XYZ file of C-alpha atoms in Angstrom:
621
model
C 84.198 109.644 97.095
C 88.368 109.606 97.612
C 89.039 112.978 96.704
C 92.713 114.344 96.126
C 92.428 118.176 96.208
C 94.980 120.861 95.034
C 97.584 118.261 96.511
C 101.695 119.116 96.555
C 104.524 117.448 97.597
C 108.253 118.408 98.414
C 111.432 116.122 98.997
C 114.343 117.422 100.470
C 117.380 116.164 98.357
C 121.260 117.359 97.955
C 119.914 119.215 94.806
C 117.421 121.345 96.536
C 113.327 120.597 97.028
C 112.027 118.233 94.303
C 108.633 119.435 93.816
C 107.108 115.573 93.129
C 103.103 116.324 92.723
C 102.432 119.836 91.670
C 98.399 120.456 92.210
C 97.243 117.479 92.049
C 93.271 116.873 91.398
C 91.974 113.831 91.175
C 88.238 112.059 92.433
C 87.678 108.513 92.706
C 84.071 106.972 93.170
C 82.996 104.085 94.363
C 82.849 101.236 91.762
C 84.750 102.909 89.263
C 88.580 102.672 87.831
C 90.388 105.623 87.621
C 94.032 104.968 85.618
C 97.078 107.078 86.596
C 99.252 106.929 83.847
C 102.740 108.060 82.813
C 106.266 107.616 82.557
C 108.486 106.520 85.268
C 109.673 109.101 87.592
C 106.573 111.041 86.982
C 104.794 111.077 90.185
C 102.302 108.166 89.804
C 103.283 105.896 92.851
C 104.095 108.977 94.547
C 100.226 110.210 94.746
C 99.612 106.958 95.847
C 102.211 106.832 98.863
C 100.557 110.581 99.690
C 97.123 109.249 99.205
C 97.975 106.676 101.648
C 100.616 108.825 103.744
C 103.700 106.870 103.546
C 106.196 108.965 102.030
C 109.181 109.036 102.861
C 110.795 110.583 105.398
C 112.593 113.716 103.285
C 108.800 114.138 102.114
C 105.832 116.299 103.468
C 102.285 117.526 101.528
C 102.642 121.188 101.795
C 99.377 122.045 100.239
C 96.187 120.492 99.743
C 93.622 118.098 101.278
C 93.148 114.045 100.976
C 88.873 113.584 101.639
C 87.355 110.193 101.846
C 83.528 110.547 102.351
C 84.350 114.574 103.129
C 86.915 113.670 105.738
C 90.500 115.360 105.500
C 92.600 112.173 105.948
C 95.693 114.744 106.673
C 94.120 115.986 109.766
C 93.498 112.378 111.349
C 96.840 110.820 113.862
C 98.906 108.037 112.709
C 96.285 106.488 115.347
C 93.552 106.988 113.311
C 95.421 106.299 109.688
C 96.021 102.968 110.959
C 92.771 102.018 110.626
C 92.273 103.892 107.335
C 94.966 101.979 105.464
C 93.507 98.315 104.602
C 90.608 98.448 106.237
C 89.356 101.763 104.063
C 92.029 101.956 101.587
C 93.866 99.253 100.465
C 97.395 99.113 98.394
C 99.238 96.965 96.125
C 102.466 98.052 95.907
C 105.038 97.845 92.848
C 107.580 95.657 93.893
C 106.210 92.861 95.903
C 109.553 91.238 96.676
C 110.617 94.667 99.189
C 106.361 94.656 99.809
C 106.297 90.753 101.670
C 108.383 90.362 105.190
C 111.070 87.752 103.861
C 110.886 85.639 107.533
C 107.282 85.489 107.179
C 105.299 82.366 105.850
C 102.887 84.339 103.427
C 100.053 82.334 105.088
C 100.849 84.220 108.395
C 101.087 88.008 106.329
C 97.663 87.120 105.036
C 95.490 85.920 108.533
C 97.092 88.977 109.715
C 95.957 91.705 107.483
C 92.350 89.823 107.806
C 92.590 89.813 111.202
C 93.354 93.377 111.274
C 90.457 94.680 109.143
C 87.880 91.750 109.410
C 85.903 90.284 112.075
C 87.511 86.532 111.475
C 90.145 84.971 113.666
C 92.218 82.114 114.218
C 91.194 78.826 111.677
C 88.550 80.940 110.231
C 91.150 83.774 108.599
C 93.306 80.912 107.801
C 90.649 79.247 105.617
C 89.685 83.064 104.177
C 93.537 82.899 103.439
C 93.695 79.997 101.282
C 90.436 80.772 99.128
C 92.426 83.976 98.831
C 95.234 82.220 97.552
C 92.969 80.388 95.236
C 91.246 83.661 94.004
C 94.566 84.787 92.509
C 96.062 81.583 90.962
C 98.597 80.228 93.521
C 98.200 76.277 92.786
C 98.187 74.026 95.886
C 97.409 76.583 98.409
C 96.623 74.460 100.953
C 100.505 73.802 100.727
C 102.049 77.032 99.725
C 100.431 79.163 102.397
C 103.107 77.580 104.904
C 105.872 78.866 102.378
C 107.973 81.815 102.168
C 108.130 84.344 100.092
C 111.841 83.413 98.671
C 109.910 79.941 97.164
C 108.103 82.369 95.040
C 108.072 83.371 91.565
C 107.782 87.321 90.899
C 104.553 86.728 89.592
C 103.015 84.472 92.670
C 104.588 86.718 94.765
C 102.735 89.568 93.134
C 99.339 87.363 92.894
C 100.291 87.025 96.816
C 100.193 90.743 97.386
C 97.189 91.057 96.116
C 95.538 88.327 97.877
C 96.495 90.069 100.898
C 95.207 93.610 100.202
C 92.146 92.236 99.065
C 91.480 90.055 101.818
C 91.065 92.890 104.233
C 87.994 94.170 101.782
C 88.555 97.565 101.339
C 86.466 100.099 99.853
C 88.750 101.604 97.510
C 92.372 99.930 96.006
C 95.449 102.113 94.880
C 96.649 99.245 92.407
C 100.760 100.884 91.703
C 101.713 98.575 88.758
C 99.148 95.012 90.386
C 100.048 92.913 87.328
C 103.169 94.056 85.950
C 105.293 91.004 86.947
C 101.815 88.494 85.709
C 101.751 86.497 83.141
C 98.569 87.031 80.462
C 96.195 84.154 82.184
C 97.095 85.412 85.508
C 96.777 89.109 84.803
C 93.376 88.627 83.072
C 92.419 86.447 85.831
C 93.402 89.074 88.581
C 91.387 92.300 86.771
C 88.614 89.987 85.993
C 88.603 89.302 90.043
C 89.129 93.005 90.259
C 85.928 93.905 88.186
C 83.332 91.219 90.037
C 84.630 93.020 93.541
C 83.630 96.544 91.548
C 80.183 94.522 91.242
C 79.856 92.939 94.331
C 81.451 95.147 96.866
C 81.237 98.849 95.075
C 85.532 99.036 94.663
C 86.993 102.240 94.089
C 90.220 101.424 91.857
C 93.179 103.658 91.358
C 95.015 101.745 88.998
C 98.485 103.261 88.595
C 100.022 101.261 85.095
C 102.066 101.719 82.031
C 100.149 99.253 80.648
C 97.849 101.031 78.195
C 95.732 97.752 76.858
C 94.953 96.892 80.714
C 93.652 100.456 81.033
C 91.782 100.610 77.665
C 89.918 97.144 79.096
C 89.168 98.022 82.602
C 89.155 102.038 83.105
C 86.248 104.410 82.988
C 88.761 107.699 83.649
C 91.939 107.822 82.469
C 94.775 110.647 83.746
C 97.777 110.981 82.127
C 100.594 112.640 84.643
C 103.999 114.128 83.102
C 107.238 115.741 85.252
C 104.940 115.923 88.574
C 101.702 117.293 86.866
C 98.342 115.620 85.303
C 98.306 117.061 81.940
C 95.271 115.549 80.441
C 92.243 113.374 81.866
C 89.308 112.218 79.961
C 86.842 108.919 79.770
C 88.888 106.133 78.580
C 87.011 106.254 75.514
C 87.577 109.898 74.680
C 91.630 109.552 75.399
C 91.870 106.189 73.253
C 90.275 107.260 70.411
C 91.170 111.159 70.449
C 94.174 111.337 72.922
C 94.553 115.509 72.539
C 97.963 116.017 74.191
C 101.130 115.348 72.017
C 102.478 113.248 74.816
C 99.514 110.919 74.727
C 99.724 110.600 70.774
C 103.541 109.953 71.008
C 102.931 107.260 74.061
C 100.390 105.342 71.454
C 102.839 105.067 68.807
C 105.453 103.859 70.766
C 103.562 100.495 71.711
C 105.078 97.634 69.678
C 103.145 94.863 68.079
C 103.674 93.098 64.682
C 102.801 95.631 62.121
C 106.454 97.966 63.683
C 108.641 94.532 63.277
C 111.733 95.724 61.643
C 111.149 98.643 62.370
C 112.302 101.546 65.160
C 109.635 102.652 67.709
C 108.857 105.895 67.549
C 110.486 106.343 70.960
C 110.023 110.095 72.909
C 113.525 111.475 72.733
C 115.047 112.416 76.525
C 113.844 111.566 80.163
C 111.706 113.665 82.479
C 113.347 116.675 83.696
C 114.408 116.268 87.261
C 111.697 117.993 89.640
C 114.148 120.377 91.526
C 114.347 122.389 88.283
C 111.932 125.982 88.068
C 109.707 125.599 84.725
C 109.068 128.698 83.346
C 107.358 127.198 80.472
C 106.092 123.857 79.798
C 107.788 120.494 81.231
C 107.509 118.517 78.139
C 108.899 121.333 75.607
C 112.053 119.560 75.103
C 110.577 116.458 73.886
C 107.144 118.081 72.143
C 107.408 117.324 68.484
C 104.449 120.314 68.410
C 106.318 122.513 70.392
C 106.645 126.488 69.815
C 108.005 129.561 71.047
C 105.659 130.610 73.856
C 105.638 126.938 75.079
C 109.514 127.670 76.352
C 108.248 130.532 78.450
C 104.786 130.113 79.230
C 103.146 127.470 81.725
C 99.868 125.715 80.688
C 97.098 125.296 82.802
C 94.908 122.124 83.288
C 92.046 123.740 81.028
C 88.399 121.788 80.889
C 86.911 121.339 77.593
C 83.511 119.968 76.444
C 82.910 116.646 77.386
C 84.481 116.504 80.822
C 87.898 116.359 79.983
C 90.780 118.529 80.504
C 94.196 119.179 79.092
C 97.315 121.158 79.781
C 99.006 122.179 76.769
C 98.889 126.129 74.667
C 98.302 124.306 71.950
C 94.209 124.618 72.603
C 94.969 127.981 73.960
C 94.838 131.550 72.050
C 98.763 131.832 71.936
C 99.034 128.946 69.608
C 100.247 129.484 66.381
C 97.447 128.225 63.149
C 100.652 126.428 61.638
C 101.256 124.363 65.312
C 97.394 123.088 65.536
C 96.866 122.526 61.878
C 100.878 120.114 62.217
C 100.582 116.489 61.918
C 102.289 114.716 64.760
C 103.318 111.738 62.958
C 105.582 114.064 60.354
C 107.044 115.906 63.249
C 107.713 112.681 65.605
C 111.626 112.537 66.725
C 112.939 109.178 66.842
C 116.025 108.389 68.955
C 117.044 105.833 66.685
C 116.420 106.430 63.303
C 116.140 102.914 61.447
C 116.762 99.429 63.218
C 116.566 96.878 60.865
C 115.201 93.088 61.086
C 117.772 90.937 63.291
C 119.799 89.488 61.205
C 118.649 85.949 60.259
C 121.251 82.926 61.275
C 123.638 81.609 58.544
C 123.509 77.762 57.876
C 125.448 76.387 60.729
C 125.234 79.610 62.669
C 123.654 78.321 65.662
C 125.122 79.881 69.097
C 123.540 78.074 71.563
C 122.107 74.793 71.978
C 119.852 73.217 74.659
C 119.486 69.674 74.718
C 116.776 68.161 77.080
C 117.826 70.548 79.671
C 116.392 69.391 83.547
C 116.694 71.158 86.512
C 115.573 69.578 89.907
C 115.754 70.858 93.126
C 116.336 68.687 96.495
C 113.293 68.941 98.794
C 114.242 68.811 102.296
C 112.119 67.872 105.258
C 112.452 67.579 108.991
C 115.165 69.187 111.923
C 118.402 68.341 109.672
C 116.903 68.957 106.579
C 117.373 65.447 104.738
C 116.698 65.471 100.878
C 113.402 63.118 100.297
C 113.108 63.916 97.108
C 113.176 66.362 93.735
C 111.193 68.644 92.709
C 111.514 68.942 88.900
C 111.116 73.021 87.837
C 112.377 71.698 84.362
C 112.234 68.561 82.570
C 113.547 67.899 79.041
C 113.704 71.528 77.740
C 115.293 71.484 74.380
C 115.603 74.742 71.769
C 118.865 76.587 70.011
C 119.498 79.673 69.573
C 121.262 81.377 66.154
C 123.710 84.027 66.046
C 122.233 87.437 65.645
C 118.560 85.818 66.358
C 115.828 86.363 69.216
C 114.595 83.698 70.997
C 111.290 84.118 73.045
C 110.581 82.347 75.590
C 106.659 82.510 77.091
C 104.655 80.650 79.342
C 103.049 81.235 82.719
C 104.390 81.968 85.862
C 106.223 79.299 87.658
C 106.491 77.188 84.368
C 110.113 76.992 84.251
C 111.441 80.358 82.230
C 113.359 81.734 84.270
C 114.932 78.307 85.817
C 116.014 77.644 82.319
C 116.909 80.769 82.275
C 119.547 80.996 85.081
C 120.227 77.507 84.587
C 121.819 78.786 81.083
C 124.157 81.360 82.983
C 125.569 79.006 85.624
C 123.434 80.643 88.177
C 122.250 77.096 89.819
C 125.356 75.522 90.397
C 125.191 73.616 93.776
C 121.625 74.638 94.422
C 119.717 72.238 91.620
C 120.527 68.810 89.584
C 121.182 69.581 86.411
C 121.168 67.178 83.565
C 121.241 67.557 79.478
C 123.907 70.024 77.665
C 124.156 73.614 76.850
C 125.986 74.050 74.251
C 127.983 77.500 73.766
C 130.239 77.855 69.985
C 129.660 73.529 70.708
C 131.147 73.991 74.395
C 128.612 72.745 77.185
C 128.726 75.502 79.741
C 127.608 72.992 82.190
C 131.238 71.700 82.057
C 133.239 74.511 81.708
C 135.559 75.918 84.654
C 138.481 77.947 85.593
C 138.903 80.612 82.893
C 136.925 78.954 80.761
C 133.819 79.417 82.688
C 134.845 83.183 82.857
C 135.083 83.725 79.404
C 131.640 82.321 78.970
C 130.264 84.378 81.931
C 131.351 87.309 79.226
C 129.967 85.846 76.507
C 126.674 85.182 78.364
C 124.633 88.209 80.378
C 121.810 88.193 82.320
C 118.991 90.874 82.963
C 117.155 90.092 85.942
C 113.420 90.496 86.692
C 113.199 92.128 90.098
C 115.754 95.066 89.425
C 115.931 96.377 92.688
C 116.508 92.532 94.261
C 119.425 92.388 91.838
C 121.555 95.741 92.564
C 123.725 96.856 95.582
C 121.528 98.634 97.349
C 125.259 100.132 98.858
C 126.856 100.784 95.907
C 126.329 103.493 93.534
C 125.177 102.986 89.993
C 129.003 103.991 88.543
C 130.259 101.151 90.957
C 127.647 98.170 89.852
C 128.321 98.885 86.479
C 131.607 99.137 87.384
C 131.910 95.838 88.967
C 131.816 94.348 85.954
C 134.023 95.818 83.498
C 136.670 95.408 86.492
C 135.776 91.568 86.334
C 135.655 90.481 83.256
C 137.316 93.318 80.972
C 140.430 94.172 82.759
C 142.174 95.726 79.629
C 140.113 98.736 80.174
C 141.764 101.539 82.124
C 139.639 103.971 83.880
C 139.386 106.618 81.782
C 137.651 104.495 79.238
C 135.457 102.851 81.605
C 134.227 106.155 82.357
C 133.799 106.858 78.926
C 131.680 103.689 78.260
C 129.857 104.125 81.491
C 128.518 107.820 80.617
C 127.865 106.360 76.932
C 125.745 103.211 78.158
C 123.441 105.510 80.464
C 122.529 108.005 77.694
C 121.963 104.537 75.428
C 119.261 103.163 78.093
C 117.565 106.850 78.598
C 119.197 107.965 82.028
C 120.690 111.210 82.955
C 124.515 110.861 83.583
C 124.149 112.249 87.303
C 122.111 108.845 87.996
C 125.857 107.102 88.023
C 126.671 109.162 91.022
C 123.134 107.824 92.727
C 122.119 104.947 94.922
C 119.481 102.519 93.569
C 116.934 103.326 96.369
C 117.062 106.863 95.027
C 115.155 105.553 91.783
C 111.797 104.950 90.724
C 111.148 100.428 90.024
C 111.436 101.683 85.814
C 114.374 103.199 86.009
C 115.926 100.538 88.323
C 115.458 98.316 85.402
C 117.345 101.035 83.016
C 120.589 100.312 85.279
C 120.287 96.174 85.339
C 119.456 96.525 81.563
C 122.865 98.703 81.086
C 124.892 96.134 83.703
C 124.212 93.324 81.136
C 125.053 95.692 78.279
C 128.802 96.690 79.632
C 131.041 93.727 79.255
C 129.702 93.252 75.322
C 127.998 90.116 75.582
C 127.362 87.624 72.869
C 124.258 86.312 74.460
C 121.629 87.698 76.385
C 119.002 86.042 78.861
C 116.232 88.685 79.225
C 113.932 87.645 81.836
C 110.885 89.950 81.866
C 113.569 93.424 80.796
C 111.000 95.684 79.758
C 107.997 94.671 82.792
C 109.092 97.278 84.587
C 109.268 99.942 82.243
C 106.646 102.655 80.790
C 106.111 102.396 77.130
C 108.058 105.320 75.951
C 110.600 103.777 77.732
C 110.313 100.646 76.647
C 110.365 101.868 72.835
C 113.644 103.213 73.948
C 115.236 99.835 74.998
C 113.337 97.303 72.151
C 115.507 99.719 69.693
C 118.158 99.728 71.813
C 118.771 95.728 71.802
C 117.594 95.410 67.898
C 120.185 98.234 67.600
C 122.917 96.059 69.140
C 121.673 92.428 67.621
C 122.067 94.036 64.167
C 125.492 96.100 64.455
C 127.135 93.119 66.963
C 124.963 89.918 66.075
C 123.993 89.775 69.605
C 121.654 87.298 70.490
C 118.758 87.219 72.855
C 116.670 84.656 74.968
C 114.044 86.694 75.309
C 111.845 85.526 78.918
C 108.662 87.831 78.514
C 104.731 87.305 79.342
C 104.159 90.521 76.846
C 102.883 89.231 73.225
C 103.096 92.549 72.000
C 106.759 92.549 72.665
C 107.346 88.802 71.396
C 105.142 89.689 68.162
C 107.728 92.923 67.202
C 111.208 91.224 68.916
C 111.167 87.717 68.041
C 112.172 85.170 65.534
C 111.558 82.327 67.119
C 108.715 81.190 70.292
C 108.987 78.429 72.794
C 105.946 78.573 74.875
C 106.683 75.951 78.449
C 103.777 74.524 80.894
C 104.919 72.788 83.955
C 108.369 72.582 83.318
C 108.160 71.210 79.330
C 108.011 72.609 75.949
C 104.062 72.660 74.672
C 105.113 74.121 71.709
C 107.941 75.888 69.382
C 108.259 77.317 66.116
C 108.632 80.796 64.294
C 107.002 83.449 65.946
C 104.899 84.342 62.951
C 103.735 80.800 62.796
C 103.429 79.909 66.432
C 101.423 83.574 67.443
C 99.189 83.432 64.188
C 98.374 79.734 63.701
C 98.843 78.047 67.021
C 99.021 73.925 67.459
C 98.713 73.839 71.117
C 95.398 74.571 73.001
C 97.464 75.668 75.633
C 99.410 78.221 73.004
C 95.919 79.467 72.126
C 94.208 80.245 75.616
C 97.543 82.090 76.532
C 97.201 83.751 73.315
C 93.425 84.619 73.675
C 93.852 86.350 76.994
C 96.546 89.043 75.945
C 95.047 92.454 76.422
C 94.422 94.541 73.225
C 94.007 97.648 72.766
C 90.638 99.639 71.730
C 90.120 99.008 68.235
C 91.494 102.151 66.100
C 93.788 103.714 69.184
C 96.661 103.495 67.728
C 95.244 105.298 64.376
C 93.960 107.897 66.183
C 97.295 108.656 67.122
């Protein structure tokens, strides 16, 4: 067993001790998955950067024990920890683009984790390498072992992260977020891999998610963690079909999929309460739509009940109120926003953007001088428009071209890439524009990135990158009302207004995405290129944005290109799907028509290996 025991941690801040984990109890067994589950900012990758003992250096474990196979893992020397991490306990971490040495070849971060843990050297780990490689879906890895990680996608560089952990074979993973930035074929590829090692080898998983349909498929346990606490933990089956704590019953309904299209989310009202605060009652109060008096001045416990699972809330206590058990959630349920229609449908002639057989082709370079011999084409006769007010998603697997097109859209790839075919903005190809003309259309025309913490300052704080472009490219705005909007857009995108006075590194990888997500928002743009905007985030939080940008598309007509491997976000966002392979267009349409009757084979084996939920979760809810 990997047994967490009464575990607390402390960081020192500015604002006093932020009490991260409060007694935390958790037991993982060999050949089983244990999900850790939550919003962002709630402790999950911080139990596993305890478990592993690499927090930071303003945090210490002031209480509690860490066992594997009834040895205290606190007690051993970094020495002896050494050996422990990989070899013992392996880790994927969140955000494999800060995870992978950048002046590395990945080939070389591989051999040496396997030469670390394993007996194999020299040709031998190298050839263990590339069957890893193979394992998780990177084509040609006979060829892209010798790369770096800056060649990558997000997703192959996540698929490359876990090739690495998992060729040291450990006995038990902490997964924190393994196939958040993976398409549908490679995710069910990965925990498919994941669940023949549980067979083969006996794996201990700790799979830290937001991703509630990859937990319903692959965990036995499930813990949900609020505000530093667990506050409920049952057998997957138990919490999917009779989740007992109002946060777990708000967290189902907040998952979109076809059935909520034009329609709000039922998105949790608030953020979690910053950790330096003393509770004197319950942590979730604020946002409980079942809350009552006593839970504002009395603290649950984490009480068992039959069947092996445990929950910490007064509503299963004595002090609750008959009116508060015998309340329905779903007539109590606060909604942030309170209706967001359909996006508005495009009038005849309303189209804003048009892509005509867009290419992109970058040089490849070879030898000491690094001579062009040839092209390598990421995108090759990519056509699609895009109507005013309208969503366009845009699907496909990893390293198919999405995000090329993408960035190629937002004059991103000038000088790095041939670019041929039009993009037509109002009947203006961008690809021509310059001057002040290609600033206006840098206005019209936002971006949200993938990676959020690749894509802001790490020295500036958040009121300066949002900032930076208000300054740019909305100059009429004096500062006054630039503070104004500022404080304005973080409430919109769920963040505490003391977060503009923060760093980026101070945030969790969700929250990170909040402040890209509210960069693109600032300037008012027309058009929107979303690649992957809501991968990052938890489900509650997630609920928050989707009605956020429906919100915006139906009082502004914004538009989005929508770049997203989730179908469950497509199937509630969308009006229109292009699904790419290889750089082309397989197949486009209407959403309804493209996600319920499919043309393409390809269209239906990407569609056939999105995760779904247990069958009646959401109703139980």
């Amino acid at each position: 067993m990997l047994e967490i025991d009464d575990i607390e941690v402390a960081l020192d801040s500015e604002a006093g001790i932020v009490r991260a984990i409060d007694s935390m109890r958790l037991t993982l067994r060999r050949g089983e998955t244990f999900a850790l589950v939550g919003e962002s900012g709630c402790g999950k990758s911080m139990t596993a950067l305890a478990l592993m003992r690499l927090l930071p250096e303003n945090g210490r474990i002031t209480k509690g024990q860490i066992r594997l196979a009834g040895e205290d893992l606190l007690a051993l020397p970094e020495s002896g920890m050494r050996a422990i991490r990989g070899g013992k306990i392996g880790m994927i971490f969140q955000e494999p683009g800060t995870s992978l040495n950048p002046v590395m070849r990945i080939g070389d971060q591989i051999v040496e984790a396997i030469e670390s843990h394993t007996a194999l050297r020299g040709a031998a780990a190298r050839a263990r390498a590339i069957e890893w490689l193979a394992k998780v879906g990177i084509p040609e890895p006979e060829r892209r072992i010798d790369e770096y990680p800056f060649r990558m996608s997000g997703g192959q560089k996540q698929r490359v992260m876990i090739a690495m952990t998992l060729a040291a074979e450990p006995d038990y993973l902490v997964a924190d977020e393994p196939t958040t930035a993976l398409d549908v074929t490679i995710q069910a590829q990965i925990l498919e891999l994941l669940k023949e090692l549980q067979k083969e080898r006996g794996l201990g998983l700790l799979l830290i998610t937001h991703d509630l349909a990859v937990v319903s498929g692959m965990a036995q346990q499930v813990a949900l963690m609020y505000a530093g606490q667990i506050i409920e933990v049952a057998s997957a089956d138990a919490f999917f079909s009779a989740p007992r704590h109002p946060y777990a019953r708000l967290l189902l309904r907040a998952l979109p999929d076809a059935d909520r299209r034009g329609r709000a989310l039922s998105a949790i009202p608030g953020t979690v309460p910053p950790l330096w605060l003393a509770f004197d009652g319950c942590r979730f109060e604020p946002r409980c739509d079942r809350a009552f008096a006593a839970c504002k001045t009395t603290r649950p416990d984490l009480t068992d009940e039959p069947g092996g699972r445990s929950v910490r809330c007064l509503l299963y206590t004595p002090v609750a109120p008959t009116s508060a058990l015998a309340q329905e959630g779903a007539d109590a349920v606060r909604i942030e926003t309170e209706s967001a229609a359909a996006p508005r449908a495009a009038a005849p002639g309303g189209r804003l953007l048009e892509v005509d057989s867009l290419a992109v082709r970058f040089p490849i370079r070879k030898g000491l001088l690094q001579r062009t011999v040839g092209h390598f084409n990421a995108v090759d006769g990519v056509s699609f428009s895009i109507g005013a007010g309208r969503t366009l998603a845009l699907v496909g697997e990893s390293g198919c071209g999405k995000t090329t097109t993408g960035k190629a859209i937002v004059q991103l790839l000038r000088g790095q890439a041939l670019i041929e075919g039009t993009a037509k903005l109002d009947g203006h190809d961008l690809f021509t524009l310059q001057g002040d003309a290609l600033r206006d259309a840098r206005r019209a025309i936002q971006i949200i990135f993938q990676d959020p913490f690749a894509s802001l300052n790490p020295r500036l704080r958040v009121f300066d990158v949002l900032e930076e472009g208000l300054l740019a490219l909305r100059p009429e705005m004096d500062t006054g009302a630039r503070r104004t909007a500022l404080e304005t857009l973080v409430d919109q995108v769920g963040l505490r207004r003391d977060a503009l006075e923060r760093y980026p590194h101070e945030f969790s990888g969700g929250q990170r995405q909040r402040i890209a997500i509210a960069r693109a928002l600032a300037v008012s743009p027309r058009l929107i290129v979303c690649d992957e905007p809501t991968s990052a985030l938890d489900v509650s939080v997630q609920a928050q944005i989707l009605n956020l940008l429906l919100e915006l598309q139906r009082e502004f007509g914004i538009s989005y290109l929508f770049i997203t491997h989730n179908i469950g976000v497509v199937e509630y966002i969308a009006n229109d799907v292009v699904v790419m392979q290889k750089g082309r267009v397989e197949e486009s349409g209407p959403a309804d028509r493209v996600l319920s009757s499919p043309q393409s084979d390809y269209t239906r084996t990407l569609l056939a290996a999105v995760p779904r939920l247990r069958t009646g979760a959401l109703d139980s809810a």
